[in-house]
Short mmCIF file of C-alpha atoms and ligand atoms in Angstrom, two decimals:
data_model
loop_
_atom_site.label_atom_id
_atom_site.label_comp_id
_atom_site.label_asym_id
_atom_site.label_seq_id
_atom_site.Cartn_x
_atom_site.Cartn_y
_atom_site.Cartn_z
CA MET Q 21 0.01 0.00 0.05
CA LYS Q 22 2.82 2.26 1.07
CA LEU Q 23 4.63 1.49 -2.21
CA TRP Q 24 1.58 2.12 -4.15
CA PHE Q 25 1.26 5.56 -2.75
CA ALA Q 26 4.91 6.26 -3.26
CA VAL Q 27 4.51 5.37 -6.96
CA LEU Q 28 1.52 7.56 -7.43
CA ALA Q 29 3.17 10.33 -5.58
CA SER Q 30 6.33 10.23 -7.74
CA GLY Q 31 4.03 9.72 -10.78
CA GLN Q 32 2.18 12.98 -9.83
CA ARG Q 33 5.25 14.83 -9.09
CA GLN Q 34 6.48 14.06 -12.54
CA CYS Q 35 3.30 15.00 -14.10
CA GLU Q 36 3.23 18.33 -12.07
CA THR Q 37 6.83 19.18 -13.29
CA GLU Q 38 6.46 17.84 -16.86
CA PHE Q 39 2.82 18.49 -17.81
CA GLY Q 40 1.37 20.57 -15.11
CA HIS Q 41 -1.30 17.93 -14.06
CA THR Q 42 -2.03 17.66 -10.54
CA THR Q 43 -4.35 14.66 -9.90
CA PRO Q 44 -3.60 11.01 -10.72
CA ARG Q 45 -6.86 11.14 -12.84
CA GLU Q 46 -5.59 14.04 -14.81
CA TRP Q 47 -2.31 12.09 -15.11
CA ILE Q 48 -3.82 8.94 -16.40
CA GLY Q 49 -6.12 10.89 -18.81
CA ALA Q 50 -2.90 12.65 -20.11
CA MET Q 51 -1.19 9.26 -20.70
CA VAL Q 52 -4.20 8.02 -22.88
CA GLN Q 53 -4.39 11.23 -24.66
CA ALA Q 54 -0.67 11.06 -25.36
CA ARG Q 55 -1.03 7.81 -27.32
CA GLU Q 56 -0.68 8.49 -30.99
CA HIS Q 57 -3.70 8.04 -33.08
CA TRP Q 58 -4.54 7.89 -36.89
CA SER Q 59 -5.67 11.25 -37.99
CA SER Q 60 -8.89 9.96 -39.73
CA LYS Q 61 -10.78 6.90 -40.79
CA MET Q 62 -9.31 7.05 -44.33
CA GLY Q 63 -5.74 7.29 -42.89
CA PHE Q 64 -6.20 4.20 -40.77
CA ILE Q 65 -7.85 2.26 -43.72
CA LEU Q 66 -4.82 3.27 -45.90
CA ALA Q 67 -2.24 2.46 -43.22
CA ALA Q 68 -3.69 -0.98 -42.50
CA ALA Q 69 -4.01 -1.80 -46.15
CA GLY Q 70 -0.35 -0.80 -46.41
CA SER Q 71 0.45 -3.32 -43.84
CA ALA Q 72 -1.55 -6.01 -45.46
CA VAL Q 73 -0.59 -5.34 -49.19
CA GLY Q 74 2.97 -6.57 -49.65
CA LEU Q 75 5.35 -9.31 -50.88
CA GLY Q 76 2.54 -11.54 -49.84
CA ASN Q 77 0.18 -10.20 -52.52
CA ILE Q 78 2.32 -9.31 -55.46
CA TRP Q 79 5.31 -11.82 -55.13
CA ARG Q 80 3.61 -14.73 -53.31
CA PHE Q 81 -0.02 -14.84 -54.27
CA PRO Q 82 0.61 -15.17 -58.29
CA TYR Q 83 3.05 -18.10 -57.74
CA VAL Q 84 0.92 -19.78 -55.19
CA THR Q 85 -2.08 -19.51 -57.45
CA GLY Q 86 0.01 -20.92 -60.31
CA GLU Q 87 1.17 -23.89 -58.08
CA ASN Q 88 -2.48 -24.57 -57.04
CA GLY Q 89 -4.04 -24.82 -60.38
CA GLY Q 90 -5.43 -21.14 -61.03
CA GLY Q 91 -9.28 -20.29 -60.84
CA ALA Q 92 -10.39 -22.67 -58.25
CA PHE Q 93 -7.71 -21.72 -55.81
CA LEU Q 94 -8.70 -17.88 -56.49
CA LEU Q 95 -12.30 -18.70 -55.34
CA ILE Q 96 -11.27 -20.72 -52.33
CA TYR Q 97 -8.82 -17.76 -51.30
CA LEU Q 98 -11.59 -15.13 -51.70
CA ALA Q 99 -14.08 -17.13 -49.68
CA ILE Q 100 -11.64 -17.50 -46.89
CA VAL Q 101 -10.44 -13.92 -46.73
CA PHE Q 102 -13.95 -12.78 -46.56
CA THR Q 103 -15.00 -15.30 -43.70
CA ILE Q 104 -12.28 -16.44 -41.35
CA GLY Q 105 -9.89 -13.70 -42.47
CA LEU Q 106 -12.10 -10.77 -42.10
CA SER Q 107 -13.40 -12.07 -38.60
CA LEU Q 108 -9.98 -12.34 -37.40
CA LEU Q 109 -9.17 -8.95 -38.62
CA VAL Q 110 -12.11 -7.47 -36.79
CA ALA Q 111 -11.14 -9.46 -33.58
CA GLU Q 112 -7.51 -8.04 -33.57
CA LEU Q 113 -8.71 -4.45 -34.29
CA LEU Q 114 -11.26 -4.74 -31.45
CA ILE Q 115 -8.57 -6.01 -29.02
CA GLY Q 116 -6.24 -3.19 -29.98
CA ARG Q 117 -9.01 -0.40 -30.00
CA SER Q 118 -10.63 -1.36 -26.68
CA THR Q 119 -7.35 -1.46 -24.76
CA GLN Q 120 -5.42 1.28 -26.56
CA ARG Q 121 -2.24 -0.89 -25.78
CA ASP Q 122 0.43 -2.74 -27.78
CA ALA Q 123 0.23 -6.52 -28.76
CA ALA Q 124 1.37 -7.65 -25.32
CA ARG Q 125 -0.05 -5.10 -22.95
CA ALA Q 126 -3.48 -5.40 -24.70
CA PHE Q 127 -3.83 -8.90 -23.40
CA LYS Q 128 -2.55 -8.02 -19.93
CA GLU Q 129 -5.18 -5.22 -19.84
CA SER Q 130 -8.17 -7.25 -21.03
CA ALA Q 131 -7.53 -10.70 -19.36
CA GLY Q 132 -4.13 -11.08 -17.72
CA GLY Q 133 -3.04 -14.82 -16.79
CA ALA Q 134 -1.01 -16.44 -19.45
CA TRP Q 135 -2.67 -14.48 -22.18
CA PRO Q 136 0.22 -11.97 -22.66
CA LEU Q 137 2.31 -14.79 -23.89
CA VAL Q 138 0.20 -14.63 -27.14
CA GLY Q 139 1.38 -11.09 -27.45
CA TYR Q 140 4.96 -11.85 -26.85
CA MET Q 141 4.86 -14.57 -29.37
CA GLY Q 142 3.50 -12.08 -31.80
CA ILE Q 143 6.23 -9.51 -31.14
CA LEU Q 144 8.79 -12.15 -31.70
CA THR Q 145 7.24 -13.30 -34.80
CA ALA Q 146 7.10 -9.84 -36.08
CA PHE Q 147 10.78 -9.41 -35.32
CA LEU Q 148 11.75 -12.62 -37.27
CA ILE Q 149 9.56 -11.90 -40.23
CA LEU Q 150 11.05 -8.57 -40.36
CA SER Q 151 14.61 -10.09 -40.41
CA PHE Q 152 13.93 -12.06 -43.58
CA TYR Q 153 11.33 -9.66 -45.14
CA ILE Q 154 13.95 -6.90 -45.43
CA VAL Q 155 16.31 -9.13 -47.16
CA ILE Q 156 13.72 -10.04 -49.83
CA ALA Q 157 12.45 -6.38 -49.97
CA GLY Q 158 16.19 -5.53 -50.64
CA TRP Q 159 16.22 -7.82 -53.72
CA THR Q 160 13.34 -5.79 -54.98
CA VAL Q 161 15.22 -2.59 -54.56
CA ALA Q 162 18.14 -4.11 -56.22
CA TYR Q 163 16.06 -5.41 -59.15
CA THR Q 164 14.47 -1.95 -59.56
CA VAL Q 165 17.95 -0.51 -60.14
CA LYS Q 166 19.19 -3.48 -62.14
CA SER Q 167 16.31 -3.37 -64.55
CA LEU Q 168 17.31 0.05 -65.50
CA THR Q 169 20.89 -0.90 -66.15
CA GLY Q 170 19.64 -3.87 -68.01
CA THR Q 171 21.67 -6.40 -66.05
CA ILE Q 172 18.94 -8.59 -65.07
CA LEU Q 173 17.12 -8.89 -68.38
CA ALA Q 174 18.10 -11.66 -70.64
CA SER Q 175 15.66 -13.82 -72.66
CA GLY Q 176 16.53 -17.40 -71.45
CA THR Q 177 15.05 -18.28 -68.08
CA GLU Q 178 18.10 -20.28 -67.35
CA GLU Q 179 20.41 -17.14 -67.95
CA VAL Q 180 18.11 -15.02 -65.76
CA GLY Q 181 18.08 -17.85 -63.01
CA ALA Q 182 21.84 -17.76 -62.98
CA VAL Q 183 22.04 -14.01 -62.66
CA PHE Q 184 19.46 -14.23 -59.73
CA THR Q 185 21.31 -16.96 -57.77
CA GLY Q 186 24.76 -15.10 -58.43
CA PHE Q 187 23.17 -11.95 -56.91
CA ILE Q 188 21.53 -13.44 -53.87
CA SER Q 189 24.61 -15.51 -53.02
CA ASP Q 190 26.86 -12.73 -53.20
CA PRO Q 191 28.09 -11.89 -49.46
CA ILE Q 192 28.11 -8.12 -49.98
CA GLU Q 193 25.57 -6.73 -52.59
CA PRO Q 194 22.40 -7.97 -51.15
CA VAL Q 195 23.34 -6.94 -47.61
CA ILE Q 196 23.91 -3.39 -48.98
CA TYR Q 197 20.41 -3.45 -50.43
CA THR Q 198 18.94 -4.76 -47.26
CA ALA Q 199 20.64 -1.74 -45.46
CA ILE Q 200 19.10 0.70 -47.94
CA PHE Q 201 15.68 -0.75 -47.61
CA LEU Q 202 15.89 -0.95 -43.82
CA ALA Q 203 16.91 2.83 -43.78
CA LEU Q 204 13.81 3.78 -45.84
CA THR Q 205 11.60 1.80 -43.19
CA VAL Q 206 13.39 3.48 -40.19
CA PHE Q 207 12.88 6.71 -41.81
CA VAL Q 208 8.95 6.11 -41.98
CA VAL Q 209 8.64 4.67 -38.54
CA LEU Q 210 10.57 7.47 -36.93
CA GLY Q 211 7.87 9.99 -38.38
CA GLY Q 212 5.37 8.26 -35.83
CA VAL Q 213 1.98 6.99 -36.32
CA ALA Q 214 0.03 9.92 -38.22
CA SER Q 215 2.89 11.80 -39.83
CA GLY Q 216 5.08 8.85 -40.75
CA ILE Q 217 3.19 5.48 -41.19
CA GLU Q 218 -0.10 7.09 -42.20
CA ARG Q 219 1.38 9.81 -44.53
CA ALA Q 220 3.56 7.25 -46.23
CA ALA Q 221 0.50 5.01 -47.01
CA ARG Q 222 -1.46 7.96 -48.26
CA TYR Q 223 1.13 8.60 -51.04
CA LEU Q 224 2.37 5.02 -51.67
CA ILE Q 225 -0.99 3.12 -51.79
CA PRO Q 226 -2.44 5.19 -54.64
CA ILE Q 227 0.98 5.04 -56.60
CA LEU Q 228 0.92 1.34 -56.12
CA PHE Q 229 -2.68 0.97 -57.65
CA ILE Q 230 -1.70 3.12 -60.59
CA ILE Q 231 1.36 1.01 -61.36
CA LEU Q 232 -0.60 -2.13 -60.91
CA LEU Q 233 -3.31 -0.85 -63.43
CA VAL Q 234 -0.77 0.14 -65.96
CA LEU Q 235 1.04 -3.22 -65.71
CA ALA Q 236 -2.11 -5.22 -65.74
CA ALA Q 237 -3.38 -3.38 -68.76
CA ARG Q 238 0.04 -4.30 -70.59
CA SER Q 239 -0.08 -7.90 -69.52
CA VAL Q 240 -3.74 -8.76 -70.46
CA THR Q 241 -3.28 -7.13 -73.90
CA LEU Q 242 -0.28 -9.27 -74.64
CA ASP Q 243 -0.72 -11.64 -77.65
CA GLY Q 244 -1.69 -15.11 -76.04
CA ALA Q 245 -2.93 -13.55 -72.87
CA GLY Q 246 -6.24 -15.26 -73.06
CA GLU Q 247 -4.82 -18.63 -72.01
CA GLY Q 248 -3.47 -17.14 -68.77
CA LEU Q 249 -6.82 -15.25 -68.16
CA SER Q 250 -8.84 -18.45 -68.43
CA PHE Q 251 -6.17 -20.20 -66.10
CA PHE Q 252 -6.88 -17.49 -63.48
CA LEU Q 253 -10.56 -17.06 -63.85
CA LYS Q 254 -12.08 -20.49 -64.79
CA PRO Q 255 -12.21 -22.65 -61.79
CA ASP Q 256 -11.39 -26.27 -62.42
CA PHE Q 257 -12.40 -28.09 -59.48
CA SER Q 258 -11.01 -31.38 -60.48
CA LYS Q 259 -7.57 -29.97 -59.27
CA VAL Q 260 -8.94 -29.04 -55.79
CA GLY Q 261 -7.70 -31.09 -52.86
CA TRP Q 262 -7.19 -30.64 -49.04
CA ASP Q 263 -3.83 -29.06 -49.65
CA THR Q 264 -5.49 -26.28 -51.87
CA PHE Q 265 -7.59 -25.14 -48.93
CA LEU Q 266 -4.34 -25.18 -46.69
CA ALA Q 267 -2.37 -23.17 -49.30
CA ALA Q 268 -5.37 -20.63 -49.45
CA LEU Q 269 -5.67 -20.39 -45.68
CA GLY Q 270 -1.93 -19.70 -45.16
CA GLN Q 271 -1.89 -17.22 -47.96
CA ALA Q 272 -4.87 -15.38 -46.42
CA PHE Q 273 -3.29 -15.10 -43.13
CA PHE Q 274 0.19 -13.83 -44.30
CA SER Q 275 -1.55 -11.39 -46.62
CA LEU Q 276 -3.84 -9.85 -44.07
CA SER Q 277 -1.09 -9.70 -41.55
CA LEU Q 278 -3.03 -11.73 -39.03
CA GLY Q 279 -2.06 -13.82 -36.13
CA MET Q 280 1.05 -11.78 -34.79
CA GLY Q 281 -0.38 -8.69 -33.41
CA ALA Q 282 0.17 -6.14 -36.23
CA MET Q 283 -3.40 -5.57 -36.51
CA ILE Q 284 -3.87 -5.24 -32.77
CA THR Q 285 -1.09 -2.63 -32.72
CA TYR Q 286 -2.80 -0.72 -35.65
CA GLY Q 287 -6.08 -1.05 -33.87
CA SER Q 288 -4.60 0.33 -30.62
CA TYR Q 289 -4.10 3.68 -32.69
CA MET Q 290 -7.83 3.83 -33.59
CA ARG Q 291 -9.84 6.27 -31.48
CA ARG Q 292 -12.32 4.47 -29.07
CA ASP Q 293 -15.27 5.64 -31.26
CA ASP Q 294 -13.83 4.76 -34.67
CA ALA Q 295 -15.95 1.97 -36.37
CA ILE Q 296 -14.23 -1.23 -36.84
CA VAL Q 297 -16.33 -3.59 -39.06
CA GLY Q 298 -16.60 -1.29 -42.16
CA SER Q 299 -13.00 -0.29 -41.98
CA ALA Q 300 -11.99 -4.12 -41.74
CA ALA Q 301 -14.13 -4.85 -44.73
CA SER Q 302 -12.30 -2.02 -46.68
CA VAL Q 303 -8.96 -3.32 -45.65
CA ALA Q 304 -9.73 -6.92 -46.68
CA THR Q 305 -11.25 -5.73 -50.01
CA LEU Q 306 -8.28 -3.61 -50.91
CA ASP Q 307 -5.86 -6.44 -50.10
CA ALA Q 308 -7.75 -9.12 -51.99
CA LEU Q 309 -7.98 -6.60 -54.98
CA VAL Q 310 -4.23 -6.05 -55.10
CA ALA Q 311 -3.75 -9.80 -55.12
CA VAL Q 312 -6.13 -10.25 -57.87
CA LEU Q 313 -4.61 -7.39 -59.77
CA ALA Q 314 -1.22 -8.99 -59.26
CA GLY Q 315 -2.57 -12.12 -60.76
CA PHE Q 316 -3.63 -10.12 -63.81
CA VAL Q 317 -0.13 -8.72 -64.11
CA VAL Q 318 1.89 -11.90 -63.85
CA LEU Q 319 -0.37 -14.82 -65.04
CA PRO Q 320 -1.25 -13.56 -68.50
CA ALA Q 321 2.47 -12.70 -69.15
CA VAL Q 322 3.49 -16.21 -67.94
CA PHE Q 323 1.23 -17.95 -70.50
CA ALA Q 324 1.87 -15.44 -73.22
CA PHE Q 325 5.49 -16.31 -73.30
CA GLY Q 326 5.15 -19.95 -72.65
CA ALA Q 327 6.55 -19.96 -69.19
CA GLU Q 328 5.57 -22.27 -66.41
CA PRO Q 329 2.97 -20.92 -63.88
CA SER Q 330 4.05 -23.48 -61.31
CA ALA Q 331 7.52 -22.27 -61.17
CA GLY Q 332 7.33 -21.33 -57.50
CA PRO Q 333 8.96 -18.52 -55.69
CA GLY Q 334 11.27 -17.85 -58.79
CA LEU Q 335 8.24 -16.73 -60.83
CA THR Q 336 8.90 -13.22 -59.83
CA PHE Q 337 12.68 -12.94 -59.83
CA ILE Q 338 13.39 -15.39 -62.72
CA THR Q 339 10.38 -15.83 -65.09
CA LEU Q 340 9.28 -12.22 -65.05
CA PRO Q 341 12.64 -10.78 -66.09
CA SER Q 342 12.94 -13.19 -69.03
CA ILE Q 343 9.44 -12.07 -69.95
CA PHE Q 344 10.05 -8.39 -69.70
CA ALA Q 345 13.31 -8.93 -71.82
CA GLN Q 346 10.96 -10.09 -74.70
CA MET Q 347 8.58 -7.24 -74.40
CA PRO Q 348 8.89 -3.87 -75.96
CA PHE Q 349 9.88 -1.26 -73.42
CA GLY Q 350 10.86 -4.27 -71.16
CA ALA Q 351 13.33 -2.49 -69.01
CA PHE Q 352 10.73 0.14 -68.18
CA PHE Q 353 8.07 -2.26 -67.22
CA SER Q 354 10.51 -4.30 -65.19
CA ALA Q 355 11.68 -1.33 -63.19
CA LEU Q 356 8.11 -0.29 -62.65
CA PHE Q 357 7.11 -3.88 -61.43
CA PHE Q 358 10.06 -4.14 -59.08
CA PHE Q 359 9.47 -0.56 -57.75
CA LEU Q 360 5.92 -1.61 -57.12
CA LEU Q 361 7.02 -4.48 -55.14
CA ALA Q 362 9.47 -2.32 -53.15
CA ILE Q 363 6.72 0.12 -52.26
CA ALA Q 364 4.29 -2.68 -51.11
CA ALA Q 365 7.18 -4.27 -49.11
CA LEU Q 366 7.94 -0.84 -47.43
CA THR Q 367 4.46 -0.28 -45.85
CA SER Q 368 4.46 -3.80 -44.72
CA ALA Q 369 7.81 -3.74 -43.09
CA VAL Q 370 6.87 -0.52 -41.39
CA ALA Q 371 3.84 -2.50 -39.80
CA LEU Q 372 6.34 -5.32 -38.61
CA PHE Q 373 8.49 -2.65 -37.20
CA GLU Q 374 5.64 -1.00 -35.42
CA VAL Q 375 4.55 -4.10 -33.50
CA VAL Q 376 7.99 -4.30 -31.98
CA VAL Q 377 8.52 -0.51 -31.49
CA SER Q 378 5.09 0.07 -29.96
CA TYR Q 379 5.79 -2.64 -27.36
CA PHE Q 380 9.22 -1.50 -26.28
CA SER Q 381 8.28 2.20 -26.26
CA ALA Q 382 5.17 1.54 -24.19
CA GLY Q 383 3.05 4.23 -25.69
CA ASP Q 384 5.50 6.96 -24.87
CA PRO Q 385 6.13 9.00 -28.11
CA ALA Q 386 9.36 10.17 -26.50
CA ARG Q 387 10.79 6.78 -26.65
CA ARG Q 388 9.92 6.09 -30.31
CA LYS Q 389 13.29 7.34 -31.57
CA PRO Q 390 15.81 5.31 -29.38
CA VAL Q 391 13.47 2.20 -29.63
CA THR Q 392 13.23 2.47 -33.45
CA LEU Q 393 17.00 2.71 -33.74
CA TRP Q 394 17.79 -0.29 -31.51
CA VAL Q 395 15.09 -2.47 -33.19
CA SER Q 396 16.56 -1.58 -36.58
CA LEU Q 397 20.03 -2.47 -35.42
CA ALA Q 398 18.94 -5.74 -33.97
CA SER Q 399 16.99 -6.74 -37.13
CA PHE Q 400 19.97 -5.76 -39.37
CA VAL Q 401 22.16 -7.96 -37.16
CA LEU Q 402 19.83 -11.07 -37.76
CA ALA Q 403 19.40 -9.97 -41.37
CA ILE Q 404 22.97 -10.37 -42.22
CA PRO Q 405 23.25 -14.13 -41.64
CA THR Q 406 19.77 -14.50 -43.20
CA SER Q 407 21.08 -12.99 -46.34
CA LEU Q 408 24.30 -15.03 -46.20
CA SER Q 409 22.35 -18.04 -45.81
CA MET Q 410 21.39 -17.77 -49.60
CA GLY Q 411 25.24 -17.96 -50.34
CA VAL Q 412 28.35 -18.46 -48.41
CA TRP Q 413 26.50 -19.81 -45.39
CA SER Q 414 24.06 -21.95 -47.07
CA GLY Q 415 25.86 -24.93 -45.38
CA TYR Q 416 24.63 -23.94 -41.89
CA THR Q 417 20.92 -25.08 -41.74
CA ILE Q 418 18.19 -25.28 -39.14
CA GLY Q 419 16.04 -28.37 -39.41
CA GLY Q 420 17.66 -28.96 -42.99
CA LYS Q 421 16.72 -25.44 -44.11
CA PRO Q 422 19.02 -22.31 -44.69
CA LEU Q 423 18.31 -19.52 -42.14
CA LEU Q 424 15.99 -17.61 -44.53
CA ASP Q 425 13.84 -20.63 -45.29
CA ALA Q 426 13.83 -21.65 -41.62
CA LEU Q 427 12.65 -18.34 -40.42
CA ASP Q 428 9.94 -18.24 -43.09
CA PHE Q 429 8.80 -21.84 -42.16
CA PHE Q 430 8.80 -21.16 -38.38
CA THR Q 431 6.69 -17.97 -38.55
CA ASN Q 432 4.33 -18.97 -41.44
CA ASN Q 433 3.67 -22.49 -40.41
CA ILE Q 434 3.88 -22.32 -36.68
CA THR Q 435 3.73 -19.06 -34.77
CA MET Q 436 1.28 -17.19 -37.08
CA PRO Q 437 -1.27 -19.80 -37.25
CA LEU Q 438 -0.98 -20.58 -33.53
CA GLY Q 439 -1.18 -16.96 -32.84
CA GLY Q 440 -4.36 -16.62 -34.98
CA LEU Q 441 -5.90 -19.68 -33.29
CA LEU Q 442 -5.37 -18.30 -29.76
CA ILE Q 443 -6.52 -14.75 -30.88
CA ALA Q 444 -9.79 -16.33 -32.25
CA ILE Q 445 -10.34 -18.27 -28.89
CA PHE Q 446 -9.52 -15.05 -26.81
CA ALA Q 447 -11.84 -12.87 -28.86
CA GLY Q 448 -14.68 -15.66 -29.06
CA TRP Q 449 -14.53 -16.93 -25.38
CA VAL Q 450 -12.52 -14.66 -23.14
CA LEU Q 451 -13.41 -11.06 -24.25
CA ARG Q 452 -16.03 -9.53 -22.02
CA ARG Q 453 -19.47 -8.93 -23.35
CA GLN Q 454 -19.16 -5.27 -23.20
CA VAL Q 455 -16.13 -5.15 -25.30
CA VAL Q 456 -17.82 -7.24 -27.94
CA GLN Q 457 -20.72 -4.71 -27.84
CA GLU Q 458 -18.20 -2.00 -28.54
CA LEU Q 459 -18.19 -3.45 -32.08
CA GLY Q 460 -21.26 -1.30 -32.78
CA ALA Q 461 -22.57 -3.33 -35.49
CA SER Q 462 -26.13 -4.72 -35.84
CA GLY Q 463 -27.14 -7.88 -33.76
CA THR Q 464 -27.06 -10.29 -36.80
CA LEU Q 465 -23.70 -9.12 -37.84
CA VAL Q 466 -22.18 -9.53 -34.42
CA GLY Q 467 -23.83 -12.93 -34.11
CA ALA Q 468 -22.32 -14.05 -37.48
CA TRP Q 469 -18.90 -12.75 -36.39
CA GLN Q 470 -19.18 -14.65 -33.03
CA PHE Q 471 -20.02 -17.86 -34.78
CA VAL Q 472 -17.13 -17.68 -37.21
CA ILE Q 473 -14.61 -16.52 -34.39
CA ARG Q 474 -15.88 -19.05 -31.95
CA PHE Q 475 -16.33 -22.13 -34.01
CA VAL Q 476 -15.29 -21.98 -37.60
CA ALA Q 477 -11.96 -20.06 -37.20
CA PRO Q 478 -10.43 -22.13 -34.45
CA VAL Q 479 -11.36 -25.43 -36.02
CA ALA Q 480 -10.03 -24.43 -39.50
CA ILE Q 481 -6.87 -22.94 -38.18
CA ALA Q 482 -6.27 -25.92 -35.99
CA VAL Q 483 -6.56 -28.20 -38.97
CA ILE Q 484 -4.07 -26.21 -40.99
CA LEU Q 485 -1.71 -26.00 -38.20
CA ILE Q 486 -1.63 -29.73 -37.72
CA ALA Q 487 -1.77 -30.55 -41.39
CA GLY Q 488 0.97 -28.10 -42.04
CA LEU Q 489 3.30 -29.59 -39.60
CA ILE Q 490 2.71 -33.21 -40.73
N1 LIG Y 3 0.77 -8.87 -45.04
C1 LIG Y 3 2.12 -8.60 -45.53
C2 LIG Y 3 2.27 -9.06 -46.97
O1 LIG Y 3 1.39 -9.52 -47.55
C3 LIG Y 3 3.20 -9.36 -44.53
C4 LIG Y 3 3.02 -8.97 -43.33
C5 LIG Y 3 2.78 -9.91 -42.37
C6 LIG Y 3 3.09 -7.61 -42.76
C7 LIG Y 3 2.49 -9.61 -41.13
C8 LIG Y 3 2.77 -7.28 -41.45
C9 LIG Y 3 2.58 -8.25 -40.65
O2 LIG Y 3 3.41 -9.02 -47.65
#
């Protein structure tokens, strides 16, 4: 008791000297006020869409669609995004908005017990994803530059493949590009919530849409694009198996930035009276739209030039440059495409950063700068061996995988689905009734959301998690 008074008294003294507040009530009020917020509903939607739209949509979605047979995968993916994905997005935003706290403190505040562990796992996941995300994003910056100098454009896939492997296995060059990309990310994060993250998204998301539309228009009008279009749009259910559902669910999760506290963090910068459901629906729609547009960019071109849609992760870095090399103004379109990828990756890396920064700065804007610098240093230290694992250090493996693949596997297949599962259970079964009522949607909508978040999502995610591990 004595200690409690001492703490309050010292807090009060500090408030009096620093802010001129005299009572603890004013002091607490000032702390809540001090939390940064989005400047408007549109600002939030753009920032959250910036987090969602990333390498996952433009690099990963087209090749995963190519590997999983096209149209039918697209349908299943969209169905999952607008049921389980959207419900989990609403749940994360609700947890963040109602507590006004970072990913770990949000759980402490609303339930306590062992629940903050879910938040800590999310913060660790964000840090680990960040450490390989900036490496791949660095490649996109390098490929933007190299498109213009023409060094990556050659007509044979084999030749382009050799250039790509040569580049990523170099011990120095990719690390430099990682550092450049990291510096850009730090620059945005240092600006803070409204004038850094939100402002970057305001400029970058519209640019991204314009570039995507230009590229899609070019791709669908190529001679022979029709075959790619029907592959992408005509569902062939004979090829659908259990693994198609698993791939679609994993893709939806990664793409919507779910299961690791990013949307809890972004939700915590919403004001208490900001609406959630409509904004979440807009974010999911924008995210799906970009993925579909990326499909229109990549798949028709792949078919028009007789490449393999199931080429896997190399589809972007190997197949596309060889296609661009055969196109009129190929260097221009190539640079435009990789620039687009870099922009998309930037607003996502910012979100990953913010999960960690928000936790360590504990809502105190004054600590944003030192914390951001420390986090960037730490992620760079982990990014160096991650980059080297594609070349000189490829011999050191974890569970048979080089570090980059191991980090990707661990986060995508274990911690993100596990986080999503626990967040669904938390939102569906633990959150108090009044918090759920804060959703402010109609009774039927809230009922539908609760049904998905209580039953459908946990069961479906548990199935992927288990099947994914087997
Ligand atoms: N959603 C991002 C993408 O599609 C990746 C991401 C995951 C970003 C988790 C933030 C948090 O690339």
